[in-house]
PDB file of C-alpha atoms in Angstrom:
ATOM      1  CA  MET A  21      76.268  29.364  38.539  1.00 42.00           C
ATOM      2  CA  LYS A  22      78.724  27.091  37.659  1.00 49.00           C
ATOM      3  CA  LEU A  23      78.159  23.475  37.030  1.00 47.00           C
ATOM      4  CA  PRO A  24      79.885  21.059  38.359  1.00 58.00           C
ATOM      5  CA  HIS A  25      82.790  19.052  36.653  1.00 68.00           C
ATOM      6  CA  LEU A  26      81.672  16.217  34.745  1.00 65.00           C
ATOM      7  CA  SER A  27      84.293  13.366  34.119  1.00 72.00           C
ATOM      8  CA  ASN A  28      84.134  11.783  30.238  1.00 71.00           C
ATOM      9  CA  ARG A  29      82.666   8.518  32.033  1.00 73.00           C
ATOM     10  CA  GLU A  30      79.092  11.074  33.462  1.00 73.00           C
ATOM     11  CA  GLN A  31      78.722  12.400  30.064  1.00 72.00           C
ATOM     12  CA  PHE A  32      78.755   9.414  27.981  1.00 72.00           C
ATOM     13  CA  LEU A  33      75.674   8.715  30.936  1.00 75.00           C
ATOM     14  CA  ILE A  34      74.443  11.401  29.693  1.00 75.00           C
ATOM     15  CA  ALA A  35      74.640  11.768  25.995  1.00 76.00           C
ATOM     16  CA  LEU A  36      73.384   7.666  26.133  1.00 75.00           C
ATOM     17  CA  SER A  37      70.299   8.877  28.239  1.00 77.00           C
ATOM     18  CA  VAL A  38      69.573  11.715  26.159  1.00 76.00           C
ATOM     19  CA  CYS A  39      70.271   9.181  22.604  1.00 79.00           C
ATOM     20  CA  VAL A  40      67.256   6.633  24.660  1.00 74.00           C
ATOM     21  CA  ILE A  41      64.944   9.356  25.162  1.00 77.00           C
ATOM     22  CA  PHE A  42      65.371  10.014  21.575  1.00 74.00           C
ATOM     23  CA  VAL A  43      64.961   7.245  19.988  1.00 72.00           C
ATOM     24  CA  GLY A  44      61.938   5.729  22.158  1.00 73.00           C
ATOM     25  CA  ALA A  45      60.211   8.528  21.691  1.00 73.00           C
ATOM     26  CA  TYR A  46      60.396   8.093  17.743  1.00 71.00           C
ATOM     27  CA  VAL A  47      59.326   4.691  18.656  1.00 67.00           C
ATOM     28  CA  TRP A  48      56.837   5.064  20.317  1.00 71.00           C
ATOM     29  CA  LEU A  49      54.706   8.331  18.171  1.00 70.00           C
ATOM     30  CA  ARG A  50      55.797   7.054  15.103  1.00 71.00           C
ATOM     31  CA  PHE A  51      57.476   3.555  14.297  1.00 69.00           C
ATOM     32  CA  MET A  52      55.133   1.421  15.979  1.00 72.00           C
ATOM     33  CA  PRO A  53      51.647   3.513  14.731  1.00 75.00           C
ATOM     34  CA  ALA A  54      53.885   3.003  10.678  1.00 73.00           C
ATOM     35  CA  ASN A  55      53.665  -0.440  11.566  1.00 73.00           C
ATOM     36  CA  ARG A  56      50.419  -1.167  12.767  1.00 77.00           C
ATOM     37  CA  ALA A  57      49.369   0.355   9.655  1.00 78.00           C
ATOM     38  CA  ILE A  58      51.263  -1.650   7.134  1.00 78.00           C
ATOM     39  CA  GLY A  59      50.497  -4.265   9.057  1.00 79.00           C
ATOM     40  CA  GLU A  60      46.619  -3.445   8.730  1.00 83.00           C
ATOM     41  CA  LEU A  61      47.341  -3.458   5.108  1.00 83.00           C
ATOM     42  CA  ARG A  62      49.002  -6.709   4.784  1.00 84.00           C
ATOM     43  CA  GLN A  63      46.223  -8.530   6.186  1.00 84.00           C
ATOM     44  CA  ALA A  64      43.921  -6.455   3.675  1.00 85.00           C
ATOM     45  CA  ALA A  65      45.972  -7.463   0.799  1.00 85.00           C
ATOM     46  CA  ASP A  66      45.356 -11.031   2.068  1.00 83.00           C
ATOM     47  CA  ALA A  67      42.494 -10.952   2.327  1.00 84.00           C
ATOM     48  CA  THR A  68      41.117  -9.312  -1.133  1.00 83.00           C
ATOM     49  CA  GLU A  69      43.951 -12.034  -2.576  1.00 82.00           C
ATOM     50  CA  GLN A  70      42.555 -14.915  -1.322  1.00 82.00           C
ATOM     51  CA  ARG A  71      38.792 -13.562  -1.984  1.00 81.00           C
ATOM     52  CA  VAL A  72      40.445 -13.414  -5.454  1.00 80.00           C
ATOM     53  CA  ARG A  73      41.822 -17.279  -5.744  1.00 80.00           C
ATOM     54  CA  THR A  74      38.417 -18.043  -4.694  1.00 81.00           C
ATOM     55  CA  THR A  75      35.929 -15.442  -6.577  1.00 77.00           C
ATOM     56  CA  VAL A  76      33.836 -18.430  -8.838  1.00 77.00           C
ATOM     57  CA  ILE A  77      33.085 -15.885 -12.551  1.00 77.00           C
ATOM     58  CA  PRO A  78      29.615 -16.916 -13.039  1.00 74.00           C
ATOM     59  CA  ASP A  79      29.232 -18.527 -16.508  1.00 72.00           C
ATOM     60  CA  GLU A  80      27.772 -16.585 -19.000  1.00 68.00           C
ATOM     61  CA  PRO A  81      23.770 -16.828 -18.920  1.00 66.00           C
ATOM     62  CA  GLU A  82      21.998 -18.571 -21.476  1.00 66.00           C
ATOM     63  CA  GLU A  83      19.316 -16.147 -22.406  1.00 65.00           C
ATOM     64  CA  ASP A  84      19.468 -14.295 -25.291  1.00 73.00           C
ATOM     65  CA  LEU A  85      20.152 -10.551 -25.230  1.00 76.00           C
ATOM     66  CA  ALA A  86      17.747  -8.875 -27.154  1.00 80.00           C
ATOM     67  CA  ARG A  87      15.607 -11.185 -26.233  1.00 82.00           C
ATOM     68  CA  LEU A  88      15.534 -10.118 -22.675  1.00 81.00           C
ATOM     69  CA  GLU A  89      15.660  -6.851 -23.494  1.00 85.00           C
ATOM     70  CA  GLN A  90      12.675  -7.515 -25.672  1.00 86.00           C
ATOM     71  CA  GLN A  91      10.895  -8.903 -22.337  1.00 87.00           C
ATOM     72  CA  LEU A  92      11.618  -5.874 -20.715  1.00 87.00           C
ATOM     73  CA  ARG A  93      10.509  -3.694 -22.884  1.00 90.00           C
ATOM     74  CA  GLU A  94       6.979  -5.186 -23.107  1.00 91.00           C
ATOM     75  CA  GLN A  95       6.618  -4.923 -19.159  1.00 91.00           C
ATOM     76  CA  GLU A  96       7.487  -0.971 -19.562  1.00 91.00           C
ATOM     77  CA  GLU A  97       4.654  -1.178 -21.755  1.00 90.00           C
ATOM     78  CA  LEU A  98       2.224  -3.134 -20.206  1.00 90.00           C
ATOM     79  CA  MET A  99       3.131  -1.126 -16.530  1.00 90.00           C
ATOM     80  CA  ALA A 100       2.406   1.914 -18.866  1.00 88.00           C
ATOM     81  CA  ALA A 101      -1.040   0.728 -20.130  1.00 86.00           C
ATOM     82  CA  LEU A 102      -2.082  -0.011 -16.539  1.00 85.00           C
ATOM     83  CA  LYS A 103      -1.014   2.990 -15.690  1.00 85.00           C
ATOM     84  CA  SER A 104      -3.207   4.804 -18.143  1.00 84.00           C
ATOM     85  CA  GLN A 105      -6.338   2.109 -17.529  1.00 80.00           C
ATOM     86  CA  SER A 106      -5.699   3.047 -13.066  1.00 77.00           C
ATOM     87  CA  ASP A 107      -5.496   7.031 -13.800  1.00 76.00           C
ATOM     88  CA  SER A 108      -8.789   6.751 -16.400  1.00 76.00           C
ATOM     89  CA  ALA A 109     -10.568   4.964 -13.464  1.00 73.00           C
ATOM     90  CA  GLU A 110      -9.280   7.358 -10.940  1.00 75.00           C
ATOM     91  CA  ARG A 111     -11.433  10.580 -13.213  1.00 76.00           C
ATOM     92  CA  ARG A 112     -13.886   8.769 -12.658  1.00 74.00           C
ATOM     93  CA  LEU A 113     -14.021   8.748  -8.963  1.00 79.00           C
ATOM     94  CA  ALA A 114     -16.753  10.967  -8.045  1.00 76.00           C
ATOM     95  CA  PRO A 115     -15.660  13.376  -4.590  1.00 78.00           C
ATOM     96  CA  LEU A 116     -15.405  11.964  -0.732  1.00 77.00           C
ATOM     97  CA  ASP A 117     -18.300  14.683  -0.223  1.00 75.00           C
ATOM     98  CA  SER A 118     -20.767  14.849  -3.910  1.00 76.00           C
ATOM     99  CA  GLN A 119     -24.109  15.161  -3.241  1.00 84.00           C
ATOM    100  CA  LEU A 120     -24.687  15.798  -6.991  1.00 85.00           C
ATOM    101  CA  LEU A 121     -23.447  12.136  -7.880  1.00 85.00           C
ATOM    102  CA  ILE A 122     -26.679  11.511  -5.466  1.00 86.00           C
ATOM    103  CA  VAL A 123     -29.088  13.708  -6.957  1.00 88.00           C
ATOM    104  CA  ASP A 124     -27.998  11.618 -10.568  1.00 89.00           C
ATOM    105  CA  ILE A 125     -28.646   8.611  -8.398  1.00 89.00           C
ATOM    106  CA  SER A 126     -32.274   9.843  -7.513  1.00 90.00           C
ATOM    107  CA  ARG A 127     -32.875  10.981 -11.331  1.00 92.00           C
ATOM    108  CA  VAL A 128     -31.722   6.735 -12.756  1.00 92.00           C
ATOM    109  CA  ALA A 129     -34.278   5.743 -10.091  1.00 91.00           C
ATOM    110  CA  ARG A 130     -37.077   8.531 -11.159  1.00 92.00           C
ATOM    111  CA  ASN A 131     -36.579   7.555 -15.383  1.00 92.00           C
ATOM    112  CA  ALA A 132     -36.451   4.037 -14.564  1.00 91.00           C
ATOM    113  CA  GLN A 133     -39.556   4.397 -12.519  1.00 92.00           C
ATOM    114  CA  VAL A 134     -38.297   3.197  -9.695  1.00 92.00           C
ATOM    115  CA  HIS A 135     -39.791   4.013  -6.182  1.00 92.00           C
ATOM    116  CA  VAL A 136     -37.047   5.397  -3.972  1.00 91.00           C
ATOM    117  CA  ARG A 137     -37.564   4.285  -0.195  1.00 91.00           C
ATOM    118  CA  VAL A 138     -34.570   5.109   1.559  1.00 89.00           C
ATOM    119  CA  ASN A 139     -31.190   6.684   0.098  1.00 90.00           C
ATOM    120  CA  GLU A 140     -28.839   7.024   2.955  1.00 89.00           C
ATOM    121  CA  ASP A 141     -25.457   6.487   4.090  1.00 88.00           C
ATOM    122  CA  TYR A 142     -24.256   3.332   4.777  1.00 87.00           C
ATOM    123  CA  LYS A 143     -21.190   1.367   7.778  1.00 80.00           C
ATOM    124  CA  ALA A 144     -20.494  -1.743   7.357  1.00 71.00           C
ATOM    125  CA  LEU A 145     -19.051  -3.782  10.366  1.00 60.00           C
ATOM    126  CA  PRO A 146     -15.235  -4.192  10.517  1.00 54.00           C
ATOM    127  CA  ALA A 147     -14.227  -7.362   9.254  1.00 48.00           C
ATOM    128  CA  ALA A 148     -13.651  -8.538  12.351  1.00 44.00           C
ATOM    129  CA  ALA A 149     -17.307  -8.141  14.179  1.00 46.00           C
ATOM    130  CA  ALA A 150     -18.774  -8.994  10.478  1.00 47.00           C
ATOM    131  CA  SER A 151     -17.032 -12.561  11.046  1.00 45.00           C
ATOM    132  CA  ALA A 152     -19.034 -12.798  14.658  1.00 44.00           C
ATOM    133  CA  ASN A 153     -22.577 -10.674  13.992  1.00 48.00           C
ATOM    134  CA  PRO A 154     -23.272 -12.406  10.206  1.00 47.00           C
ATOM    135  CA  LEU A 155     -26.160 -10.181   8.851  1.00 49.00           C
ATOM    136  CA  PRO A 156     -29.241 -10.923  10.011  1.00 51.00           C
ATOM    137  CA  ALA A 157     -32.150 -12.098   7.841  1.00 52.00           C
ATOM    138  CA  GLY A 158     -35.074  -9.080   8.212  1.00 55.00           C
ATOM    139  CA  LYS A 159     -34.750  -5.743   6.622  1.00 55.00           C
ATOM    140  CA  LYS A 160     -35.359  -4.275  10.413  1.00 58.00           C
ATOM    141  CA  ALA A 161     -31.963  -6.761  12.060  1.00 57.00           C
ATOM    142  CA  ARG A 162     -30.465  -5.132   9.241  1.00 57.00           C
ATOM    143  CA  LYS A 163     -30.865  -1.940   9.753  1.00 57.00           C
ATOM    144  CA  LYS A 164     -30.771  -1.876  13.854  1.00 58.00           C
ATOM    145  CA  GLN A 165     -26.889  -3.778  13.358  1.00 55.00           C
ATOM    146  CA  ALA A 166     -26.044  -1.182  10.408  1.00 55.00           C
ATOM    147  CA  ALA A 167     -26.892   1.812  13.163  1.00 56.00           C
ATOM    148  CA  GLN A 168     -25.281   0.232  15.762  1.00 55.00           C
ATOM    149  CA  VAL A 169     -21.926   0.494  14.502  1.00 50.00           C
ATOM    150  CA  ALA A 170     -22.873   4.083  12.559  1.00 50.00           C
ATOM    151  CA  ALA A 171     -20.513   6.047  15.864  1.00 50.00           C
ATOM    152  CA  ALA A 172     -17.628   2.713  15.595  1.00 53.00           C
ATOM    153  CA  PRO A 173     -14.862   4.892  15.076  1.00 55.00           C
ATOM    154  CA  ALA A 174     -12.459   3.776  11.605  1.00 52.00           C
ATOM    155  CA  PRO A 175      -8.997   2.443  12.143  1.00 53.00           C
ATOM    156  CA  ALA A 176      -6.385   4.699  12.700  1.00 59.00           C
ATOM    157  CA  GLU A 177      -4.577   3.926   9.240  1.00 70.00           C
ATOM    158  CA  PRO A 178      -6.209   2.333   6.266  1.00 69.00           C
ATOM    159  CA  THR A 179      -6.146  -1.369   6.430  1.00 75.00           C
ATOM    160  CA  MET A 180      -5.763  -3.636   3.304  1.00 74.00           C
ATOM    161  CA  PRO A 181      -8.338  -6.317   3.739  1.00 73.00           C
ATOM    162  CA  SER A 182      -8.311  -8.925   1.324  1.00 71.00           C
ATOM    163  CA  LEU A 183     -10.845 -10.550  -1.164  1.00 69.00           C
ATOM    164  CA  GLY A 184     -12.284 -12.944   0.881  1.00 74.00           C
ATOM    165  CA  GLU A 185     -13.722 -10.535   2.877  1.00 76.00           C
ATOM    166  CA  GLY A 186     -15.733  -8.956   0.373  1.00 78.00           C
ATOM    167  CA  TRP A 187     -15.924  -5.573  -1.600  1.00 79.00           C
ATOM    168  CA  ILE A 188     -18.748  -3.693   0.512  1.00 83.00           C
ATOM    169  CA  ALA A 189     -15.357  -4.221   3.395  1.00 82.00           C
ATOM    170  CA  ARG A 190     -12.868  -3.893   0.921  1.00 80.00           C
ATOM    171  CA  MET A 191     -14.021  -0.105  -0.009  1.00 80.00           C
ATOM    172  CA  SER A 192     -15.532   0.611   3.803  1.00 79.00           C
ATOM    173  CA  ALA A 193     -14.137   3.450   6.282  1.00 78.00           C
ATOM    174  CA  GLY A 194     -10.230   2.076   6.991  1.00 76.00           C
ATOM    175  CA  SER A 195     -10.015   0.562   3.678  1.00 77.00           C
ATOM    176  CA  ALA A 196      -7.385   1.439   1.714  1.00 74.00           C
ATOM    177  CA  TYR A 197     -10.003   1.355  -1.447  1.00 77.00           C
ATOM    178  CA  ALA A 198     -12.445   2.949   0.739  1.00 80.00           C
ATOM    179  CA  ARG A 199     -15.381   4.806  -0.744  1.00 84.00           C
ATOM    180  CA  PRO A 200     -18.465   6.730   0.646  1.00 87.00           C
ATOM    181  CA  LEU A 201     -21.691   4.090   0.460  1.00 90.00           C
ATOM    182  CA  ARG A 202     -24.497   4.538   0.174  1.00 90.00           C
ATOM    183  CA  ARG A 203     -28.234   2.486   1.204  1.00 92.00           C
ATOM    184  CA  LEU A 204     -30.715   2.055  -1.897  1.00 93.00           C
ATOM    185  CA  GLU A 205     -34.504   1.027  -0.815  1.00 93.00           C
ATOM    186  CA  VAL A 206     -36.206   1.066  -3.807  1.00 93.00           C
ATOM    187  CA  GLU A 207     -39.866  -0.487  -5.350  1.00 92.00           C
ATOM    188  CA  GLY A 208     -40.465  -1.187  -8.769  1.00 90.00           C
ATOM    189  CA  SER A 209     -40.947  -3.696 -11.367  1.00 90.00           C
ATOM    190  CA  TYR A 210     -38.118  -6.172 -12.467  1.00 90.00           C
ATOM    191  CA  MET A 211     -37.037  -4.581 -15.333  1.00 92.00           C
ATOM    192  CA  ALA A 212     -37.583  -1.232 -13.789  1.00 92.00           C
ATOM    193  CA  LEU A 213     -34.726  -2.610 -11.087  1.00 92.00           C
ATOM    194  CA  ASN A 214     -32.763  -4.183 -14.285  1.00 92.00           C
ATOM    195  CA  ARG A 215     -32.557  -0.639 -16.207  1.00 93.00           C
ATOM    196  CA  PHE A 216     -32.414   1.491 -13.226  1.00 92.00           C
ATOM    197  CA  ILE A 217     -29.108  -0.702 -12.352  1.00 91.00           C
ATOM    198  CA  HIS A 218     -28.485  -0.402 -15.388  1.00 92.00           C
ATOM    199  CA  ASP A 219     -28.749   3.163 -16.755  1.00 91.00           C
ATOM    200  CA  LEU A 220     -26.186   3.363 -13.156  1.00 90.00           C
ATOM    201  CA  ASP A 221     -23.199   2.772 -15.659  1.00 87.00           C
ATOM    202  CA  ALA A 222     -24.289   6.009 -17.333  1.00 87.00           C
ATOM    203  CA  LEU A 223     -23.824   8.521 -14.797  1.00 88.00           C
ATOM    204  CA  PRO A 224     -20.610  10.795 -15.809  1.00 85.00           C
ATOM    205  CA  PHE A 225     -19.344   8.763 -12.075  1.00 86.00           C
ATOM    206  CA  HIS A 226     -18.783   5.719 -11.067  1.00 84.00           C
ATOM    207  CA  VAL A 227     -21.272   3.922  -9.432  1.00 87.00           C
ATOM    208  CA  ALA A 228     -20.612  -0.030  -8.186  1.00 86.00           C
ATOM    209  CA  VAL A 229     -23.311  -2.190  -6.702  1.00 89.00           C
ATOM    210  CA  LEU A 230     -21.925  -4.269  -3.826  1.00 89.00           C
ATOM    211  CA  ARG A 231     -24.786  -5.942  -2.796  1.00 90.00           C
ATOM    212  CA  ILE A 232     -28.815  -6.395  -3.797  1.00 90.00           C
ATOM    213  CA  SER A 233     -31.397  -8.962  -2.766  1.00 92.00           C
ATOM    214  CA  ILE A 234     -33.913  -8.523  -3.742  1.00 90.00           C
ATOM    215  CA  GLU A 235     -37.671  -9.828  -2.282  1.00 91.00           C
ATOM    216  CA  LYS A 236     -41.286  -9.925  -3.314  1.00 88.00           C
ATOM    217  CA  MET A 237     -43.906  -7.430  -2.032  1.00 84.00           C
ATOM    218  CA  PRO A 238     -46.231  -8.871   0.477  1.00 82.00           C
ATOM    219  CA  VAL A 239     -49.432  -7.138  -1.967  1.00 79.00           C
ATOM    220  CA  LEU A 240     -49.944  -8.757  -4.961  1.00 76.00           C
ATOM    221  CA  SER A 241     -50.280  -7.057  -8.105  1.00 70.00           C
ATOM    222  CA  MET A 242     -53.068  -6.848  -9.788  1.00 74.00           C
ATOM    223  CA  PRO A 243     -53.645  -8.707 -12.786  1.00 76.00           C
ATOM    224  CA  GLY A 244     -51.716  -7.979 -16.220  1.00 70.00           C
ATOM    225  CA  TYR A 245     -49.082  -5.942 -13.970  1.00 76.00           C
ATOM    226  CA  PRO A 246     -46.159  -6.725 -13.505  1.00 81.00           C
ATOM    227  CA  GLN A 247     -45.290  -8.283  -9.604  1.00 84.00           C
ATOM    228  CA  ALA A 248     -43.599  -4.790  -7.776  1.00 87.00           C
ATOM    229  CA  LEU A 249     -40.066  -6.185  -5.695  1.00 91.00           C
ATOM    230  CA  LEU A 250     -38.126  -4.337  -2.919  1.00 92.00           C
ATOM    231  CA  ALA A 251     -34.768  -4.307  -3.304  1.00 92.00           C
ATOM    232  CA  GLU A 252     -31.782  -3.518  -1.319  1.00 93.00           C
ATOM    233  CA  LEU A 253     -28.590  -1.961  -2.691  1.00 92.00           C
ATOM    234  CA  VAL A 254     -25.604  -1.423  -1.451  1.00 92.00           C
ATOM    235  CA  LEU A 255     -23.590   1.424  -3.455  1.00 90.00           C
ATOM    236  CA  ALA A 256     -20.067   2.474  -4.098  1.00 87.00           C
ATOM    237  CA  LEU A 257     -19.870   5.714  -5.109  1.00 85.00           C
TER     238      LEU A 257
END
């Protein structure tokens, strides 16, 4: 098939159209993205120049650098000492399921001539319930209250009780400082009770007396003999 003969004017128009198409494609695909990138670079350069103009160089600190380094070394030494003390105290904590320490407590009581009437696990009231229900006055009432909370579920996540809530709350189940608690009822003279509490510090594992209440036995002692006392202790093992 033969193409029809085109005049010079038609050939010029066709060539002009092809040139326009190529130029338009170049402008759309190359020139406009490059021009946009150049504009963004100019804006970034202007912003950087503005920040440089408005930047305020701080004055040299008045503190001596050597003194600051000395303070830093002292703080690091203090942290190392505290960590060493913490590790030493942690090594004195008994395992959570240790029965040997319970036996050792009974042995210390026997050596101090203290009669152990009750030696059982102790579960404290949660902080909210403890504030709503104060500690009862009588021992029977306290036993009843302890039995009521024996099956109380522990919090899902460890809490961080404040120091004002008392050490029993801070070391009860559900606390970040939780330790096994024991409730003891012991009978003996004042000197025997004092020796028993003092000798607890000589055990291989740490035992802390969180609470103690002492009352006189209803039966008076014979003349010349010390008055028998009844004490209730809550221990953290």
